[in-house]
PDB file of N, CA and C in Angstrom:
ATOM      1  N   UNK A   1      86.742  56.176  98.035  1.00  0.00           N
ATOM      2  CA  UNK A   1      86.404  55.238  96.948  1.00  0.00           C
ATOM      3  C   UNK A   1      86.676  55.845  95.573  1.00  0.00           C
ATOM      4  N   UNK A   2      86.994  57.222  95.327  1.00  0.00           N
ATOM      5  CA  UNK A   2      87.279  57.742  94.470  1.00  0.00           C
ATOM      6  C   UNK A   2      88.168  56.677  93.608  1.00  0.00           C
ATOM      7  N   UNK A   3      88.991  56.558  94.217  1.00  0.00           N
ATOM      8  CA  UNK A   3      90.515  56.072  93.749  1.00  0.00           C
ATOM      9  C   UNK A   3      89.884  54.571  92.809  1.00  0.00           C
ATOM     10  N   UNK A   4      88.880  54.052  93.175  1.00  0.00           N
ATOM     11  CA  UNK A   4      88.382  53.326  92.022  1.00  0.00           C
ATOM     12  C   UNK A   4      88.204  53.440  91.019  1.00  0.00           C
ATOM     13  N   UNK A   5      88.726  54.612  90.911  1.00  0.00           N
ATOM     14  CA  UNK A   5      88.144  54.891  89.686  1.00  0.00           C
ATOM     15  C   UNK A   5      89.641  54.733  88.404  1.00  0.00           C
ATOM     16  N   UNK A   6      90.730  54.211  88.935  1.00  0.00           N
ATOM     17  CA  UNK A   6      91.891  53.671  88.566  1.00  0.00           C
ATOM     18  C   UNK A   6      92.445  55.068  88.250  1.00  0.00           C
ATOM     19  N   UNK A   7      92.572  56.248  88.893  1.00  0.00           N
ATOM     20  CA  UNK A   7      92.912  57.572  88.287  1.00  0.00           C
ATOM     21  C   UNK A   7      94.913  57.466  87.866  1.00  0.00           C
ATOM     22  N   UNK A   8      95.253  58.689  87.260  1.00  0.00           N
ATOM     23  CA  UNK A   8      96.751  58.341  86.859  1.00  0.00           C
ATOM     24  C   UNK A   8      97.018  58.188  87.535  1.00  0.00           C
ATOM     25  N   UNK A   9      98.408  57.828  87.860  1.00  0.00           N
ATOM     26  CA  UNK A   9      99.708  56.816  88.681  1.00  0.00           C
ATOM     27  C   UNK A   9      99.809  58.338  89.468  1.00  0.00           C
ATOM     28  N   UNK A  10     100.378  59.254  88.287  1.00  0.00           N
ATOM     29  CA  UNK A  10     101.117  60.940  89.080  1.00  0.00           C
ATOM     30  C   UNK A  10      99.716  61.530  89.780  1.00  0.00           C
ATOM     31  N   UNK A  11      98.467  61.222  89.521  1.00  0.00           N
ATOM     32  CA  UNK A  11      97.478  61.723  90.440  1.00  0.00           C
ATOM     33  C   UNK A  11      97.568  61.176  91.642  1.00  0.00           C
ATOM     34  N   UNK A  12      97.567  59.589  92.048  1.00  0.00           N
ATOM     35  CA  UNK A  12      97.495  59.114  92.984  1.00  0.00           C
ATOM     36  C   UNK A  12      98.469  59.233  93.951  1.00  0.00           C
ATOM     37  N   UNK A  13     100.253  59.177  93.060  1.00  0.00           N
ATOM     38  CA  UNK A  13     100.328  60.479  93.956  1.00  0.00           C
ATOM     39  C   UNK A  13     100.520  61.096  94.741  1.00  0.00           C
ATOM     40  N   UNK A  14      99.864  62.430  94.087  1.00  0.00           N
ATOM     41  CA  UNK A  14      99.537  63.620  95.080  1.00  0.00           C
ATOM     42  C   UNK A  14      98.128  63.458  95.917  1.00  0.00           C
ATOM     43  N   UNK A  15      97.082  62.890  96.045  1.00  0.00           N
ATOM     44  CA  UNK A  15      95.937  62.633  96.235  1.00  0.00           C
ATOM     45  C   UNK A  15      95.659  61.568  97.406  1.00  0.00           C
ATOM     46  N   UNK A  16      96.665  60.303  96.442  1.00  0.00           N
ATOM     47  CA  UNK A  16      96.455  58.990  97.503  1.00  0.00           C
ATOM     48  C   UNK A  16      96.573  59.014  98.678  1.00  0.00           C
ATOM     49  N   UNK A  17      97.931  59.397  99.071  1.00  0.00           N
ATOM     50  CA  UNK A  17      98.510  59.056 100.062  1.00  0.00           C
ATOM     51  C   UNK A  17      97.780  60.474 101.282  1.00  0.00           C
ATOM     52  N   UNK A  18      96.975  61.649 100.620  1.00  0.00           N
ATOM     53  CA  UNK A  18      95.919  62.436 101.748  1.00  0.00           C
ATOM     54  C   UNK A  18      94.731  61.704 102.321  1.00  0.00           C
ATOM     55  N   UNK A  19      94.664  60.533 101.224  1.00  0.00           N
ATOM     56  CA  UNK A  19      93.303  59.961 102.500  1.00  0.00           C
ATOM     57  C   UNK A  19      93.944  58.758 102.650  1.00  0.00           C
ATOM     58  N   UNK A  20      94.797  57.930 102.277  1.00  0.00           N
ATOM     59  CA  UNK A  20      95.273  56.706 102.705  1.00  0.00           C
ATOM     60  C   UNK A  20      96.438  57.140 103.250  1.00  0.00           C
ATOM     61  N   UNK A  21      96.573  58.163 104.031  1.00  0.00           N
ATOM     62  CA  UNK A  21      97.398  58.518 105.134  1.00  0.00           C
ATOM     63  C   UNK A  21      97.267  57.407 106.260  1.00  0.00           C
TER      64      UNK A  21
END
């Protein structure tokens, strides 16, 4: 739910796609 939090585009990323694997 982090990702609610509208974080940058280049964070999401590196970030997103480890739990929306």
């Amino acid at each position: 739910e982090w990702y609610q939090n509208t974080p940058p585009a280049e964070h999401s990323y590196s970030e997103l796609p480890l739990l929306t694997n």
